[in-house]
Structures are given as C-alpha cells and as structure tokens.
Coordinates of C-alpha atoms in Angstrom, one line a residue:
X21 CA 53.8 -17.6 37.1
X22 CA 51.7 -16.3 34.2
X23 CA 53.6 -15.2 31.1
X24 CA 52.9 -12.9 28.2
X25 CA 54.0 -14.1 24.8
X26 CA 54.0 -12.3 21.4
X27 CA 52.1 -13.9 18.5
X28 CA 52.4 -11.8 15.3
X29 CA 52.7 -8.7 17.4
X30 CA 49.7 -9.4 19.7
X31 CA 50.3 -9.9 23.4
X32 CA 48.5 -13.0 24.5
X33 CA 47.8 -14.0 28.1
X34 CA 48.8 -17.5 29.1
X35 CA 47.5 -18.6 32.5
X36 CA 49.8 -20.9 34.6
X37 CA 49.2 -24.6 34.2
X38 CA 46.2 -25.5 36.4
X39 CA 45.6 -28.7 38.2
X40 CA 42.0 -29.8 37.4
X41 CA 40.0 -32.3 39.4
X42 CA 36.9 -34.0 38.2
X43 CA 33.8 -35.3 39.9
X44 CA 30.9 -37.1 38.3
X45 CA 27.3 -36.0 39.1
X46 CA 23.9 -37.4 38.3
X47 CA 20.5 -36.1 37.5
X48 CA 21.5 -35.5 34.7
X49 CA 24.8 -37.1 34.2
X50 CA 27.5 -34.4 34.5
X51 CA 31.2 -33.9 34.9
X52 CA 32.1 -31.2 37.3
X53 CA 35.6 -29.7 36.8
X54 CA 37.3 -27.8 39.6
X55 CA 40.6 -26.0 40.2
X56 CA 42.1 -24.5 43.3
X57 CA 39.5 -21.8 43.4
X58 CA 36.5 -24.1 43.2
X59 CA 34.1 -25.3 40.5
X60 CA 35.4 -24.2 37.1
X61 CA 33.1 -25.9 34.6
X62 CA 30.2 -28.3 34.4
X63 CA 29.8 -30.5 31.3
X64 CA 26.6 -32.5 30.7
X65 CA 26.7 -35.9 29.0
X66 CA 24.8 -35.5 25.7
X67 CA 24.9 -31.7 25.6
X68 CA 27.3 -29.2 24.0
X69 CA 26.8 -26.3 26.5
X70 CA 29.3 -25.9 29.3
X71 CA 28.7 -23.7 32.3
X72 CA 32.0 -21.9 33.1
X73 CA 33.2 -19.8 35.9
X74 CA 34.3 -16.4 34.7
X75 CA 34.3 -12.7 35.6
X76 CA 31.1 -11.6 37.4
X77 CA 28.6 -9.8 35.2
X78 CA 25.3 -8.0 35.8
X79 CA 22.5 -8.2 33.3
X80 CA 19.8 -5.5 33.5
X81 CA 17.0 -4.3 31.3
X82 CA 15.2 -1.0 31.1
X83 CA 12.0 0.3 29.5
X84 CA 12.0 0.1 25.7
X85 CA 11.0 3.4 24.1
X86 CA 8.0 3.1 21.8
X87 CA 5.3 4.9 19.9
X88 CA 1.6 3.9 19.8
X89 CA 0.2 5.2 16.5
X90 CA -3.1 3.5 17.1
X91 CA -3.0 1.7 13.7
X92 CA -5.5 -0.9 14.7
X93 CA -9.2 -1.3 15.3
X94 CA -11.1 -1.9 18.4
X95 CA -14.7 -1.2 19.4
X96 CA -14.1 -1.9 23.1
X97 CA -11.0 -0.5 24.7
X98 CA -7.6 0.5 23.3
X99 CA -6.2 -3.0 23.2
X100 CA -2.5 -3.6 23.2
X101 CA 0.1 -0.9 22.7
X102 CA 3.0 -2.1 20.5
X103 CA 6.1 -2.2 22.7
X104 CA 4.2 -0.7 25.6
X105 CA 1.7 -3.1 27.2
X106 CA -2.0 -3.5 27.5
X107 CA -4.3 -0.5 27.8
X108 CA -6.6 -0.3 30.7
X109 CA -9.5 2.1 31.0
X110 CA -11.9 3.4 33.6
X111 CA -15.6 2.9 33.2
X112 CA -17.4 1.3 30.2
X113 CA -14.9 -0.1 27.7
X114 CA -17.1 0.9 24.8
X115 CA -16.4 4.5 25.5
X116 CA -12.8 3.8 24.3
X117 CA -12.3 2.8 20.7
X118 CA -9.6 2.7 18.0
X119 CA -10.6 3.4 14.4
X120 CA -7.5 2.3 12.7
X121 CA -5.6 5.6 12.9
X122 CA -6.5 7.3 16.3
X123 CA -7.7 6.4 19.7
X124 CA -11.1 7.9 20.8
X125 CA -12.5 8.6 24.2
X126 CA -16.1 9.5 24.6
X127 CA -17.3 11.7 27.5
X128 CA -21.0 11.2 27.7
X129 CA -21.5 12.6 31.1
X130 CA -20.4 16.0 32.3
X131 CA -17.8 16.2 35.1
X132 CA -17.0 12.5 34.9
X133 CA -13.3 11.7 34.1
X134 CA -12.4 9.1 31.6
X135 CA -9.0 7.4 32.0
X136 CA -7.0 5.2 29.6
X137 CA -3.5 4.1 30.8
X138 CA -0.9 1.6 29.7
X139 CA -0.3 -1.1 32.3
X140 CA 3.4 -0.6 33.0
X141 CA 4.9 1.2 36.0
X142 CA 7.5 3.8 35.3
X143 CA 9.5 6.3 37.4
X144 CA 11.5 8.8 35.4
X145 CA 9.6 9.2 32.2
X146 CA 9.5 11.5 29.1
X147 CA 6.2 11.1 27.2
X148 CA 4.5 13.0 24.5
X149 CA 1.3 12.6 22.4
X150 CA -1.1 14.3 20.0
X151 CA -4.6 15.2 21.3
X152 CA -7.7 16.9 20.0
X153 CA -11.5 17.4 20.6
X154 CA -13.6 16.7 17.5
X155 CA -16.0 19.6 18.3
X156 CA -15.5 23.0 19.8
X157 CA -16.7 22.7 23.4
X158 CA -20.1 24.1 24.2
X159 CA -21.5 25.1 27.6
X160 CA -18.2 24.6 29.4
X161 CA -14.6 23.8 28.7
X162 CA -13.3 20.3 27.8
X163 CA -9.8 19.0 28.6
X164 CA -7.6 16.1 27.6
X165 CA -4.6 15.4 29.9
X166 CA -1.4 13.5 29.4
X167 CA -1.2 11.4 32.6
X168 CA 2.0 10.1 34.3
X169 CA 2.7 8.6 37.7
X170 CA -0.8 7.1 37.4
X171 CA -1.7 4.5 40.1
X172 CA -5.5 5.1 40.1
X173 CA -8.1 7.5 38.8
X174 CA -7.6 9.4 42.1
X175 CA -3.8 9.3 42.2
X176 CA -1.7 10.7 39.3
X177 CA -0.1 13.7 37.7
X178 CA -1.3 15.2 34.5
X179 CA -0.4 17.9 31.9
X180 CA -4.0 19.0 31.1
X181 CA -4.7 20.8 27.8
X182 CA -7.9 22.8 28.2
X183 CA -10.0 23.9 25.3
X184 CA -12.4 26.7 26.2
X185 CA -15.7 27.5 24.5
X186 CA -14.1 30.7 23.2
X187 CA -11.5 28.7 21.3
X188 CA -8.6 29.6 23.6
X189 CA -6.3 26.7 24.6
X190 CA -4.5 26.5 27.9
X191 CA -2.1 24.1 29.6
X192 CA -2.1 23.3 33.3
X193 CA 0.0 21.0 35.4
X194 CA -1.8 19.2 38.2
X195 CA -1.5 16.4 40.7
X196 CA -4.3 14.4 42.2
X197 CA -3.7 12.5 45.5
X198 CA -6.5 10.5 47.1
X199 CA -9.0 12.3 44.9
X200 CA -7.9 15.9 45.8
X201 CA -6.6 17.9 42.9
X202 CA -3.8 20.5 43.4
X203 CA -2.7 22.9 40.7
X204 CA 1.1 22.9 40.3
X205 CA 1.2 25.0 37.2
X206 CA -1.8 27.4 36.6
X207 CA -3.8 27.2 33.4
X208 CA -1.7 29.3 30.9
X209 CA -2.8 30.2 27.4
X210 CA -0.8 28.5 24.7
X211 CA -3.1 29.2 21.7
X212 CA -6.3 30.8 20.3
X213 CA -8.8 30.1 17.5
X214 CA -9.2 26.4 18.2
X215 CA -11.1 24.6 15.5
X216 CA -12.8 21.2 15.7
X217 CA -10.3 18.4 15.3
X218 CA -7.3 20.7 15.6
X219 CA -4.3 18.6 16.8
X220 CA -2.2 19.7 19.7
X221 CA 0.9 18.1 21.2
X222 CA 1.6 17.7 24.9
X223 CA 4.9 16.6 26.4
X224 CA 5.4 15.7 30.1
X225 CA 8.5 14.6 31.9
X226 CA 9.6 13.5 35.3
X227 CA 13.3 13.6 36.2
X228 CA 13.9 12.8 39.9
X229 CA 11.7 15.1 41.8
X230 CA 11.2 17.5 38.9
X231 CA 8.0 17.3 36.8
X232 CA 7.4 19.6 33.8
X233 CA 5.2 20.0 30.7
X234 CA 4.7 22.0 27.6
X235 CA 2.2 22.1 24.7
X236 CA 2.2 23.3 21.1
X237 CA 0.1 23.3 18.0
X238 CA 0.8 20.2 15.9
X239 CA 2.9 21.2 12.8
X240 CA 4.7 24.0 14.6
X241 CA 8.0 23.8 16.4
X242 CA 8.2 22.4 19.9
X243 CA 8.9 25.2 22.4
X244 CA 12.5 25.2 23.6
X245 CA 11.5 25.8 27.3
X246 CA 9.0 24.1 29.6
X247 CA 5.8 26.1 30.3
X248 CA 5.5 24.6 33.8
X249 CA 8.4 23.0 35.9
X250 CA 8.1 22.3 39.6
X251 CA 9.6 20.1 42.3
X252 CA 7.0 17.5 43.3
X253 CA 7.3 14.2 45.2
X254 CA 3.7 13.0 44.8
X255 CA 3.0 10.1 42.5
X256 CA 6.7 9.3 41.9
X257 CA 5.9 6.2 39.7
X258 CA 3.0 4.8 37.8
X259 CA 1.5 4.4 34.3
X260 CA 1.2 6.9 31.5
X261 CA -1.9 7.6 29.5
X262 CA -4.8 10.0 29.1
X263 CA -7.5 11.6 31.1
X264 CA -10.5 13.2 29.3
X265 CA -13.2 15.5 30.9
X266 CA -16.2 17.5 29.8
X267 CA -16.5 20.0 32.6
X268 CA -19.7 20.7 34.5
X269 CA -22.1 22.7 32.4
X270 CA -21.0 21.1 29.1
X271 CA -23.7 20.7 26.5
X272 CA -24.0 18.8 23.3
X273 CA -22.6 15.6 24.9
X274 CA -21.1 13.1 24.2
X275 CA -17.9 14.9 23.6
X276 CA -15.4 12.9 21.6
X277 CA -11.7 13.3 22.2
X278 CA -9.0 11.8 19.9
X279 CA -5.4 10.8 20.8
X280 CA -2.6 9.7 18.6
X281 CA 1.2 9.0 18.5
X282 CA 1.7 8.4 22.2
X283 CA 5.4 8.2 22.5
X284 CA 7.4 7.1 25.5
X285 CA 10.7 8.8 24.6
X286 CA 12.4 7.3 27.7
X287 CA 11.3 5.6 30.9
X288 CA 12.7 3.8 33.9
X289 CA 11.2 0.9 35.8
X290 CA 11.4 1.4 39.6
X291 CA 12.7 -2.1 40.0
X292 CA 14.2 -3.3 36.7
X293 CA 15.1 -7.0 36.4
X294 CA 18.7 -7.5 37.4
X295 CA 20.7 -10.7 37.3
X296 CA 24.3 -10.9 38.7
X297 CA 26.5 -14.0 38.6
X298 CA 29.9 -15.3 37.4
X299 CA 28.6 -18.0 35.0
X300 CA 29.5 -18.0 31.4
X301 CA 27.9 -20.4 28.9
X302 CA 30.2 -21.9 26.2
X303 CA 29.4 -24.4 23.5
X304 CA 31.5 -27.4 22.5
X305 CA 32.0 -28.4 18.9
X306 CA 30.4 -31.8 19.7
X307 CA 28.2 -33.1 22.5
X308 CA 30.1 -34.3 25.5
X309 CA 30.2 -38.1 25.5
X310 CA 31.3 -38.5 29.2
X311 CA 35.0 -39.0 28.4
X312 CA 37.5 -36.5 29.8
X313 CA 40.3 -36.0 27.3
X314 CA 43.4 -33.8 27.1
X315 CA 41.7 -31.8 24.3
X316 CA 38.8 -31.1 26.6
X317 CA 41.2 -30.1 29.4
X318 CA 42.8 -27.6 27.0
X319 CA 39.5 -26.2 26.0
X320 CA 38.3 -25.7 29.5
X321 CA 41.6 -24.0 30.4
X322 CA 41.3 -21.7 27.4
X323 CA 37.7 -20.8 28.3
X324 CA 38.7 -20.1 31.9
X325 CA 40.4 -16.8 30.7
X326 CA 38.3 -16.2 27.6
X327 CA 36.1 -13.0 27.7
X328 CA 34.9 -13.1 24.2
X329 CA 31.1 -13.1 23.9
X330 CA 29.4 -16.2 25.2
X331 CA 25.7 -17.3 24.9
X332 CA 24.5 -14.8 27.5
X333 CA 26.5 -11.9 25.9
X334 CA 25.0 -12.7 22.5
X335 CA 21.5 -12.9 24.1
X336 CA 21.9 -9.4 25.4
X337 CA 22.9 -8.1 22.0
X338 CA 19.2 -7.9 20.9
X339 CA 17.5 -6.2 23.9
X340 CA 16.5 -2.6 24.3
X341 CA 19.2 -0.2 23.3
X342 CA 21.6 -2.8 22.0
X343 CA 23.8 -1.2 19.3
X344 CA 23.7 -2.4 15.7
X345 CA 26.4 -4.8 14.5
X346 CA 26.9 -5.6 10.8
X347 CA 28.8 -8.3 9.1
X348 CA 31.1 -7.6 6.1
X349 CA 30.9 -11.4 5.3
X350 CA 27.2 -11.0 4.8
X351 CA 27.4 -7.9 2.6
X352 CA 26.9 -5.6 5.5
X353 CA 23.8 -7.2 6.9
X354 CA 22.9 -6.4 10.5
X355 CA 23.6 -9.4 12.7
X356 CA 23.0 -7.9 16.1
X357 CA 21.2 -4.9 17.6
X358 CA 17.9 -4.2 19.2
X359 CA 15.3 -6.6 17.8
X360 CA 11.6 -6.6 17.4
X361 CA 9.4 -9.7 17.5
X362 CA 7.7 -9.1 14.1
X363 CA 5.7 -6.7 11.9
X364 CA 2.3 -5.6 13.2
X365 CA -1.0 -7.0 12.1
X366 CA -4.2 -5.0 11.7
X367 CA -4.8 -5.1 15.5
X368 CA -1.4 -3.7 16.2
X369 CA -0.1 -7.1 17.5
X370 CA 3.4 -8.3 16.3
X371 CA 3.1 -11.3 13.9
X372 CA 4.9 -14.5 14.6
X373 CA 7.2 -16.0 11.9
X374 CA 10.6 -14.1 11.9
X375 CA 13.6 -16.4 12.0
X376 CA 17.3 -15.3 12.6
X377 CA 18.0 -14.8 8.9
X378 CA 14.8 -12.7 8.5
X379 CA 16.3 -10.4 11.1
X380 CA 19.3 -10.0 8.8
X381 CA 17.0 -9.5 5.8
X382 CA 18.7 -12.4 4.0
X383 CA 17.6 -15.6 2.2
X384 CA 19.2 -18.7 3.7
X385 CA 20.2 -22.2 2.7
X386 CA 20.7 -24.7 5.5
X387 CA 23.3 -27.5 5.4
X388 CA 20.6 -30.1 4.6
X389 CA 19.6 -28.1 1.5
X390 CA 16.4 -26.5 2.9
X391 CA 16.0 -22.9 1.7
X392 CA 14.0 -20.0 3.0
X393 CA 13.6 -16.5 1.7
X394 CA 13.6 -13.5 4.0
X395 CA 10.1 -12.6 5.1
X396 CA 8.6 -9.3 3.9
X397 CA 8.7 -6.6 6.7
X398 CA 10.6 -9.0 9.0
X399 CA 14.1 -7.4 8.8
X400 CA 15.1 -6.6 12.4
X401 CA 12.6 -9.1 13.8
X402 CA 12.8 -12.5 15.5
X403 CA 10.1 -14.6 17.1
X404 CA 10.9 -16.7 20.2
X405 CA 12.5 -19.7 18.4
X406 CA 14.1 -17.4 15.8
X407 CA 15.8 -15.6 18.7
X408 CA 17.0 -18.9 20.3
X409 CA 18.3 -20.0 16.9
X410 CA 20.2 -16.7 16.4
X411 CA 22.0 -17.2 19.7
X412 CA 22.6 -21.0 19.8
X413 CA 22.6 -21.6 16.0
X414 CA 24.1 -18.6 14.2
X415 CA 26.4 -17.4 16.9
X416 CA 27.2 -20.6 18.9
X417 CA 27.4 -22.9 15.9
X418 CA 24.8 -25.6 16.7
X419 CA 23.7 -26.8 13.2
X420 CA 20.2 -25.8 12.1
X421 CA 17.5 -27.1 9.9
X422 CA 14.0 -26.0 9.3
X423 CA 11.4 -28.8 9.4
X424 CA 13.4 -31.7 7.7
X425 CA 16.0 -34.1 9.0
X426 CA 15.2 -33.4 12.7
X427 CA 17.3 -36.1 14.3
X428 CA 18.1 -34.8 17.8
X429 CA 21.5 -33.3 16.9
X430 CA 20.2 -30.2 15.0
X431 CA 18.2 -27.1 16.0
X432 CA 14.8 -27.1 14.3
X433 CA 12.8 -24.0 13.3
X434 CA 9.8 -24.4 15.6
X435 CA 9.4 -24.6 19.3
X436 CA 7.1 -27.6 19.1
X437 CA 10.1 -29.5 17.6
X438 CA 12.9 -27.9 19.5
X439 CA 11.5 -29.0 22.9
X440 CA 11.0 -32.8 22.3
X441 CA 13.4 -33.3 19.4
X442 CA 16.1 -30.6 19.6
X443 CA 19.8 -31.0 20.3
X444 CA 21.2 -31.9 23.7
X445 CA 19.2 -33.5 26.5
X446 CA 15.9 -32.9 28.3
X447 CA 16.6 -31.8 31.9
X448 CA 13.1 -31.8 33.2
X449 CA 9.6 -32.2 31.7
X450 CA 6.0 -32.7 32.8
X451 CA 2.6 -33.0 31.2
X452 CA -0.1 -30.5 32.2
X453 CA 2.0 -29.0 35.0
X454 CA 5.3 -27.3 35.5
X455 CA 8.4 -29.5 36.0
X456 CA 10.9 -29.2 38.9
X457 CA 13.5 -26.5 38.5
X458 CA 16.0 -28.4 40.7
X459 CA 18.3 -29.3 37.8
X460 CA 18.1 -26.1 35.8
X461 CA 21.4 -24.5 34.7
X462 CA 22.1 -21.1 33.3
X463 CA 21.9 -21.3 29.5
X464 CA 19.2 -24.0 29.5
X465 CA 16.2 -23.5 27.2
X466 CA 12.8 -23.6 28.9
X467 CA 9.7 -24.4 26.8
X468 CA 6.2 -23.4 27.5
X469 CA 2.6 -24.3 26.5
X470 CA 1.5 -20.7 27.0
X471 CA -1.0 -20.3 24.2
X472 CA -4.4 -21.7 25.0
X473 CA -5.5 -21.1 21.4
X474 CA -3.1 -23.6 19.9
X475 CA -5.0 -26.2 17.8
X476 CA -3.0 -29.0 19.4
X477 CA -3.6 -29.4 23.1
X478 CA -0.4 -29.4 25.1
X479 CA 1.8 -28.4 22.2
X480 CA 4.9 -26.4 23.1
X481 CA 4.6 -22.9 21.7
X482 CA 7.2 -20.6 23.4
X483 CA 10.8 -20.8 24.5
X484 CA 13.7 -18.7 25.8
X485 CA 17.1 -18.9 27.5
X486 CA 17.5 -19.2 31.3
X487 CA 19.8 -16.4 32.5
X488 CA 19.9 -17.0 36.3
X489 CA 18.4 -15.9 39.6
X490 CA 17.6 -12.2 39.8
X491 CA 18.1 -9.8 42.7
X492 CA 14.8 -10.7 44.2
X493 CA 15.6 -14.4 44.1
X494 CA 13.4 -15.4 41.1
X495 CA 14.7 -17.7 38.3
X496 CA 14.6 -15.4 35.2
X497 CA 14.7 -16.2 31.5
X498 CA 15.1 -14.0 28.4
X499 CA 12.8 -14.5 25.4
X500 CA 11.4 -12.8 22.4
X501 CA 7.7 -12.1 22.6
X502 CA 4.9 -10.0 21.3
X503 CA 4.9 -7.7 24.3
X504 CA 7.2 -5.6 24.4
X505 CA 7.8 -6.6 20.8
X506 CA 11.2 -8.3 21.0
X507 CA 13.7 -9.9 23.3
X508 CA 13.1 -9.2 27.0
X509 CA 13.9 -10.6 30.4
X510 CA 11.5 -8.2 32.0
X511 CA 7.9 -8.6 33.1
X512 CA 5.9 -6.5 30.7
X513 CA 3.2 -8.7 29.2
X514 CA 3.9 -11.5 31.7
X515 CA 6.6 -12.1 34.3
X516 CA 9.8 -13.6 32.8
X517 CA 10.3 -15.8 35.8
X518 CA 9.9 -19.5 36.3
X519 CA 8.5 -19.4 39.8
X520 CA 5.3 -18.0 41.2
X521 CA 1.8 -18.0 39.6
X522 CA 2.4 -16.1 36.4
X523 CA 1.7 -17.3 32.9
X524 CA 5.2 -18.6 32.2
X525 CA 5.8 -20.2 35.6
X526 CA 2.5 -22.1 35.3
X527 CA 2.9 -23.0 31.6
X528 CA 6.5 -24.3 31.8
X529 CA 6.5 -27.8 30.5
X530 CA 10.1 -28.8 29.4
X531 CA 13.7 -27.7 30.0
X532 CA 16.3 -28.6 27.4
X533 CA 20.1 -28.3 27.7
X534 CA 21.6 -27.8 24.2

C-alpha cells in the first residue's frame, strides 16, 4: 500500500513500488516505459525531454485585453493593432489613415458608411474608444459609431455618437441585420456646445444577450449607469471597430473623423483554443543514452507522482492573464507573468530581440562567458526564441549560450541556430515543404521559415512548443509572436496549428526534441 512518511515535519507521499516494463521503439529511437496502467513515460535517445503520464489538464486561452493608441503612421489603412490584430476597412483604403497619434476616417460622400474593424471575432466584449469630428457638421448631422458584433458592413451592432449641426451630441444604440437598421436605444442627448475636434468617449458592452452603451465628454467622469441597455440576440459575435457617416444633406465634405485609444477591456472568443490531455513534459539532467538504469527508474517513479510545474505549465505562465511571479534570488525580478513580444516600432509593430533575461530586466552572463545587457524597453518581453529559452533554458535547466560554442548540447539564442544545431535530436525536417507530423511528441519544438523577407532563403526564423491536439483535432503549438504581442496558442495573426493551409502549417520545416 501507499504510505505517508514525515520528513522534517512535511508529509510526503510515497507511491507503492511499481513494476516497470520497457519496450524499444524506432523512428526516432525511443524507450517506452509502462506500468500496470499503461504507458508511463517515453524517453528519446539523444534527448533530455521525457513525455510522462500524469493528471489530465486542460490548456485554454482567451482574448488578451489591449489598447490601440494609434501611435504609428499609415497613409493607406489603419495597419496592425498592437495586441488586437489587423485592421480591415470598407471602400478605398486611402480614406483611412494614421498620423502618428490618431486614426482618421474621411467621409467624402454623403450617406455612405465607412467601416474600420479589427479582424478578430469576439462574443462577450467590453470596448471603449475616443472619437471626434474635426469640424462642426454642416448641412446635416454626422456620426461616428463604436461597432461590435461586426460580420459585415450590413450586419453589426453599434453605439452611434451623433453630432448635430446645432452642436448637440446624442447617443443611439442600433443593430443592422442584412442591411436593415433597427433602433434599439433612441438617440438621446448627452451633450451640447460641440466644438470642432472635441473628444468624446463611447463604451459598448455585450454580456450574454444584453448589449448596452454610454458616452461622455472626454476629461469628465464616466457615467455610472448605462444610457441604453437591451436584450438582443442579433449579431452575437464579430469584430469591433468604427463606423463613420456623413448623413444625407451634408455639405462641406469630406468630413474627417478621428478615433483614438480603442480599448478592448475584455473579450471572449466564441471557440477559444482548448487542449486537454494527460501528458507532462519533464527534462533529464543529461540526454538519454539508451541505457536503462536504476537511477532512471527512480526518476521516472518520482515524476509519476510529481505535480510541480513541468514544461507545459511553465509555458502557460506567460500567456494572457498569467499572474506575475518574482524571484528573491534575482533581487525581486519578475520571472513569470503575462509577457509581450517586444516594444513597438514607429509603425506600432512589436520589435524582435527580447531574450529571457530581457523579460526580467537583468543583464546576464552565460556559462561560456558570453555576456548580454538587458535591452532598453524590453522588460516583460520575449521574442519567439527568447520564450523557448525561458521555458527550456531558464526553467528546465538546459544550458544556454548566445552565439558562441554552439555544439549540439546547448540552447543557442537564435532560431536559425536552434533548429539545425540545438540540443537533442531532429525528429523531422524537410526543405521547401512541411515535414511529416507522424513522430511529433508533446513538448517538441517546431521551427518555421515563415518570414519571406529574410535575407537568407530557407532560413528558420520562428519557433514554439508543441502542446498537443486541440478539441477540434488540430495539432497546436504555443509561441511568442508579434500578433497578439506575446505568447499565444491561439489563431490571431495566424493559426497556431501545424495542419491545414495556414502560414505556420505550410512554413513548418523542422521539428526538434530537446
């Protein structure tokens, strides 16, 4: 029977002695270890990672809150929203611009709606933004709406701020289905004395079947109650964004609308990525050489009941909503918690270059003597290989270097080196096409040639960690990337799946097992 013993006052669980049986496998060379309940562990010759059977877990990811401050420039379209996704617009792209601090929508024709939305489908959502018109409308009213549940220009809900020629400001709640608009909350006055360029804030929310909105003058307190709140089942999921309109009879066109600080306070995907299985990934002190020893048997038995964080648990410590964890041994530096990919460039795109120690905000000296200072503005950030190094290097203990002494036993800094020359063994690879997934194992590190702009053709430029088959049957990996600005196993900015016709499925080139 199992027994409990006391060690310095701590109760420790000791499982009963287990009879282990071994079976050798090929492609790659592996040792499969089983007990009376089935396969317990799989060791791979030349690799340190071990796939263990353990308690079943579910890994899931939801929408990351974000703010688009439009601190970028674009003369054609709104570009990419940090943490949100790509903007899409209706009509001529040059009617949508970003001047470095605000987004601008030009209505050059009366009674012709202009739509700009972020390509990401959400159900329950809480969104707010600042909006204005740069001139007091003439001839007829102008309006700028905060859209949600958007699936097309003819199907969406909107909280519509109306600026009248008299300077009064109203807010209406509307739905549009198949091109037919229905007023859900009548246009209600929220202000007077509008002046050109005066900023207003709109907030819209869907919770289940309830949609609601309110508006207030920027710089004043947000109202405590919703102006409009109704039960509505139409447009239950879709994008968020803006809809601008110069009404029939408008003069002095084009009318220029400005938008700023779009903030998704919270949001849910209708079908979030979900992976459930009972595999835990542990890391040996040395690569497995193919010899089964009593020490290995003891290690496997210990891991069989060990629920301390493994590779996958560490990987999830940097996704959306992950709480901060600090290390007293590193002077209180944060070593886990929601991570970004990198600081933003002038176009609002996260910059590559943040390693695991940049996330911590600490300079680092590697065992081979290489040193690296923490990058400016990179605290709390990790690029794709920096994220893999944080999990497998800092947490799991695989020795790391930067660009020197790469000998097949250490974890280099760059993806282009990790793929062909990293620790462990190559499980599958192909040139110019995706390799077979037949031998892939949870915890493996897939490598991609995903950037067509690389100066070296065929060079590996992205990697991640394979987490298993999702609820829809797709092999899914977790990776840190520019959209949504940090670690994700979701599909924003490209499906995080290794099958199908998406960017990562078609650009997969190599799978390595550390």
